[in-house]
PDB file of C-alpha atoms in Angstrom:
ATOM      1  CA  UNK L   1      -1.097  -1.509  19.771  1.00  0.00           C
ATOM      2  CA  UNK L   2       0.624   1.297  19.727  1.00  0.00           C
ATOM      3  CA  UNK L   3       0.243   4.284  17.033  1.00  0.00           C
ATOM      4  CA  UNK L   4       2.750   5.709  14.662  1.00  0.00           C
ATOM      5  CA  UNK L   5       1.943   8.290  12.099  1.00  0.00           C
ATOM      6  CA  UNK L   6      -1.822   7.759  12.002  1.00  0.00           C
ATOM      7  CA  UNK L   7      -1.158   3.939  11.587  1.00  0.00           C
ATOM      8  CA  UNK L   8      -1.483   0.872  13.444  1.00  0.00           C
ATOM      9  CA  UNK L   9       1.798   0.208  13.902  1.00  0.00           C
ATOM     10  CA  UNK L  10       1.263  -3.543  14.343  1.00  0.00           C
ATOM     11  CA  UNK L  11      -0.203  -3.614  10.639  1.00  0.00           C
ATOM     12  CA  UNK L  12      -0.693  -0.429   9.295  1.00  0.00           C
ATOM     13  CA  UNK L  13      -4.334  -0.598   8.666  1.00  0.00           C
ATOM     14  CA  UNK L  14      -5.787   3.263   7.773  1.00  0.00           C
ATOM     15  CA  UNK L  15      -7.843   4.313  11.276  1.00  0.00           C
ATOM     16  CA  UNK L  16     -10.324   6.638   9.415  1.00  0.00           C
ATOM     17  CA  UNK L  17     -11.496   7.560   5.980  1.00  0.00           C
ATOM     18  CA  UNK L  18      -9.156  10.707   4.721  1.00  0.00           C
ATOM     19  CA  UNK L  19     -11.373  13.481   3.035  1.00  0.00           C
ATOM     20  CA  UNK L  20      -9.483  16.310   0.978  1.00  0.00           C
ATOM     21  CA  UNK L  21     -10.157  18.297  -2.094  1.00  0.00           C
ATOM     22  CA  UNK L  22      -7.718  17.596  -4.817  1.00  0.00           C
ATOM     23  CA  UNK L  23      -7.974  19.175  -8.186  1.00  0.00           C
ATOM     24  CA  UNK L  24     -11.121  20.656  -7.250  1.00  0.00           C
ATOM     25  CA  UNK L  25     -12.674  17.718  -6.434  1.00  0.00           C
ATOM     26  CA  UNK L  26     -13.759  15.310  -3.679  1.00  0.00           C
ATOM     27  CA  UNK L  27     -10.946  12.855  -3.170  1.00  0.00           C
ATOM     28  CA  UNK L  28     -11.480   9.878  -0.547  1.00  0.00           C
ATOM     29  CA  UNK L  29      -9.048   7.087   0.398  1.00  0.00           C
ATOM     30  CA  UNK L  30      -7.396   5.323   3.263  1.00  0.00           C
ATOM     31  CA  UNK L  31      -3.894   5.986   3.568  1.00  0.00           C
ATOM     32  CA  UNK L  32      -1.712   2.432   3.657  1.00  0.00           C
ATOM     33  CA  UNK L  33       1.284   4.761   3.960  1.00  0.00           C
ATOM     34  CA  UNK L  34       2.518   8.337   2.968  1.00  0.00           C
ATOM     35  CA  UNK L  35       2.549   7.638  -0.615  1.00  0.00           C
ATOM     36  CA  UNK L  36       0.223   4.591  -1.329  1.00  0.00           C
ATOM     37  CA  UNK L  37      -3.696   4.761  -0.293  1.00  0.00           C
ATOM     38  CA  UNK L  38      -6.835   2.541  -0.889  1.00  0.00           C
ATOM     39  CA  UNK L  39      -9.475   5.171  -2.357  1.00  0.00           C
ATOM     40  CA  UNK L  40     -12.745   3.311  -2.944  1.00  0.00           C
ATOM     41  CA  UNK L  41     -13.737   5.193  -6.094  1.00  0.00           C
ATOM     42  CA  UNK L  42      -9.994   4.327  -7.774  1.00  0.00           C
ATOM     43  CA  UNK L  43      -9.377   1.110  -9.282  1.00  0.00           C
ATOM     44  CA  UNK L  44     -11.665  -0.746  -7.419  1.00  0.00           C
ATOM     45  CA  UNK L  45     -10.144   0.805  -4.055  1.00  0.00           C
ATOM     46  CA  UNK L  46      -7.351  -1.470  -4.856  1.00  0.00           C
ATOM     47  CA  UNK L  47      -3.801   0.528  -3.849  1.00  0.00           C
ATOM     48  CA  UNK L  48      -2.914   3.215  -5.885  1.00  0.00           C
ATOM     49  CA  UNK L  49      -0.484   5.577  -5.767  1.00  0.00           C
ATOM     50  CA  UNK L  50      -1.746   8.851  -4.035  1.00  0.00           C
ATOM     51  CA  UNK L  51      -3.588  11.199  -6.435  1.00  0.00           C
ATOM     52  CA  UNK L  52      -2.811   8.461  -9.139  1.00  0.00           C
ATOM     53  CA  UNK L  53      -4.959   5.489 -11.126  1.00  0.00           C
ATOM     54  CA  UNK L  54      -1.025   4.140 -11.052  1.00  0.00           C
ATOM     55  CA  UNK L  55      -1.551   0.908  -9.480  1.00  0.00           C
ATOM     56  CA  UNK L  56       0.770  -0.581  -6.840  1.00  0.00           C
ATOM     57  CA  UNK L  57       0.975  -3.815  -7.955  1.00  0.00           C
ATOM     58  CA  UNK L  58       1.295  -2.689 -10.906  1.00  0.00           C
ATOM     59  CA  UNK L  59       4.834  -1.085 -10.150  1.00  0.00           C
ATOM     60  CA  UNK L  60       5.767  -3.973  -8.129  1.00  0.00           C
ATOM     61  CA  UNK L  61       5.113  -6.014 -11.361  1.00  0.00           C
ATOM     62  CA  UNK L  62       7.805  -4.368 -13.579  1.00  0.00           C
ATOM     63  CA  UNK L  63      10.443  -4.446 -10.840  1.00  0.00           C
ATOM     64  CA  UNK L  64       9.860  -8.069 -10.791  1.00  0.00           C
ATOM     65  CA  UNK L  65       9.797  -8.177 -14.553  1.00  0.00           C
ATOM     66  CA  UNK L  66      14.260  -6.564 -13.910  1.00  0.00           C
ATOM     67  CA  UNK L  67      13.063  -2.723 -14.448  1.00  0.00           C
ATOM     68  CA  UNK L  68      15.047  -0.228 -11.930  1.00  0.00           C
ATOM     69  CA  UNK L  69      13.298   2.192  -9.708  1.00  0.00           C
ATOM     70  CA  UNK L  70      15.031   5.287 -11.718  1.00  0.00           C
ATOM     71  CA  UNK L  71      13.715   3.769 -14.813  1.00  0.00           C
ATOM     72  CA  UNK L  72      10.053   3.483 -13.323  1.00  0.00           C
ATOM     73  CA  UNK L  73      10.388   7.447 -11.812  1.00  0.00           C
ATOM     74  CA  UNK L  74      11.403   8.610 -15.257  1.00  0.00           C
ATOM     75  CA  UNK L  75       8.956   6.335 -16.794  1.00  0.00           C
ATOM     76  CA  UNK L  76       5.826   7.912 -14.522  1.00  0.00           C
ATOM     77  CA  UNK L  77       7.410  11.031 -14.126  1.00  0.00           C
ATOM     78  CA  UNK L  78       4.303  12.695 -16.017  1.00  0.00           C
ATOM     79  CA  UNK L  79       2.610  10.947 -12.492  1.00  0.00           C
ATOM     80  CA  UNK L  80       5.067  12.355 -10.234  1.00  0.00           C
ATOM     81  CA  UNK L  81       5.975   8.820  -9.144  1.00  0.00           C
ATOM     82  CA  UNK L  82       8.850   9.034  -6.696  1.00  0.00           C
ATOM     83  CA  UNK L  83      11.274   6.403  -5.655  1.00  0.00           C
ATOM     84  CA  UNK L  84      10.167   7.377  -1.877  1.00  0.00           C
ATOM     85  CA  UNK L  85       7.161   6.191  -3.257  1.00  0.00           C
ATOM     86  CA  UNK L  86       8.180   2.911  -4.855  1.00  0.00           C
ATOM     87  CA  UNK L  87      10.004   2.056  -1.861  1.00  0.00           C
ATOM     88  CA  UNK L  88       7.289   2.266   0.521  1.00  0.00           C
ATOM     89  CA  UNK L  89       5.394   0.146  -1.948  1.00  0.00           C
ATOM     90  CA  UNK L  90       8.247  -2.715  -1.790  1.00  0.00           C
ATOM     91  CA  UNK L  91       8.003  -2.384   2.117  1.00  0.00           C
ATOM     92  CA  UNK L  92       4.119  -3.312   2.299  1.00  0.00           C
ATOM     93  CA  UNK L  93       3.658  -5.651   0.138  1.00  0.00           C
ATOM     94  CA  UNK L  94       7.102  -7.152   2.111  1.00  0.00           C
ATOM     95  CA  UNK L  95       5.126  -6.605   5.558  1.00  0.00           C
ATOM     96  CA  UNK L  96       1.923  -8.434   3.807  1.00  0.00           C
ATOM     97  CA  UNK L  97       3.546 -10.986   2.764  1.00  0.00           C
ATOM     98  CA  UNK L  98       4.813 -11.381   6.403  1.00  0.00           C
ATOM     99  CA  UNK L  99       1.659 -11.181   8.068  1.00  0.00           C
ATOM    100  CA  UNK L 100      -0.093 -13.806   5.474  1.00  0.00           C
ATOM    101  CA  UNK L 101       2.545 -16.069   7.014  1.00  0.00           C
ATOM    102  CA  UNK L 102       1.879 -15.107  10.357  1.00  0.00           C
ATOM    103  CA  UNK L 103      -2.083 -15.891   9.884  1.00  0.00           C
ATOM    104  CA  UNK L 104      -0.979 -19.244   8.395  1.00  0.00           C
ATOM    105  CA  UNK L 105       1.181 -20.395  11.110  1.00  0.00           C
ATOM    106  CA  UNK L 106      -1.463 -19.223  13.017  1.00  0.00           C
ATOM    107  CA  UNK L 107      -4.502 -20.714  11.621  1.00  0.00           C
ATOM    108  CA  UNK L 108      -1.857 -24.584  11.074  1.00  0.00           C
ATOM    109  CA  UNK L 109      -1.499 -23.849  15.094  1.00  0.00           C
ATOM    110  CA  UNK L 110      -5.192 -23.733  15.197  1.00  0.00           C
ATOM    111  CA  UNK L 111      -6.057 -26.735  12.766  1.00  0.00           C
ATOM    112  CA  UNK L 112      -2.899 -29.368  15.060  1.00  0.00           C
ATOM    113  CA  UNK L 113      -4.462 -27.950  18.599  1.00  0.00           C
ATOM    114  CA  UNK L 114      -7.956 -29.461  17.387  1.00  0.00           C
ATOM    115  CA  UNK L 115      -7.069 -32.333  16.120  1.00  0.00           C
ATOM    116  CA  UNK L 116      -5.063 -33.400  19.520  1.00  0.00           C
TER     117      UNK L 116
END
């Protein structure tokens, strides 16, 4: 596996627990990429953008829903929501979605190799 940016490259799963101040306070999460991190006291620890309580799936919603990504930046602009940021956000839920297949074809592999 190699590395890439702090990442596993092969799935881009956060190696260690990132511990910063932010606002003067004690702000803990695992970065999925450079914009969108899993902090554990945030929404559950479900992905937020960094810094944010603005969900991920959230903004994935709404472009599903026809909304642009210039109309969600000036829409969360008070959030400093960037289209960088919404991008990166399309790209891993695209590589999840990938990788669920991947562990299905995997585990339908699994299930036809026992049964022969």
């Amino acid at each position: 596996m190699s590395m890439t940016n702090g990442y596993a490259q092969t799935d881009r799963i956060p190696l260690d627990l990132v511990q910063e101040f932010y606002a003067g306070e004690l702000y803990e999460y695992y970065p999925l990429g450079r914009y969108v991190v899993s902090a554990p006291g945030i929404c559950g620890g479900r992905p937020t953008f960094k810094y944010t309580r603005l969900e991920a799936t959230m903004i994935l919603a709404r472009l599903a829903q026809g909304e642009t990504v210039a109309e969600l930046v000036r829409a969360y602009a008070a959030s400093k929501l960037s289209a960088e940021a919404i991008y990166e956000t399309i790209d891993l839920a695209s590589q999840a979605l990938l990788q669920g297949t991947q562990r299905l074809r995997s585990s339908q592999s699994q299930l036809e190799y026992a049964d022969a």
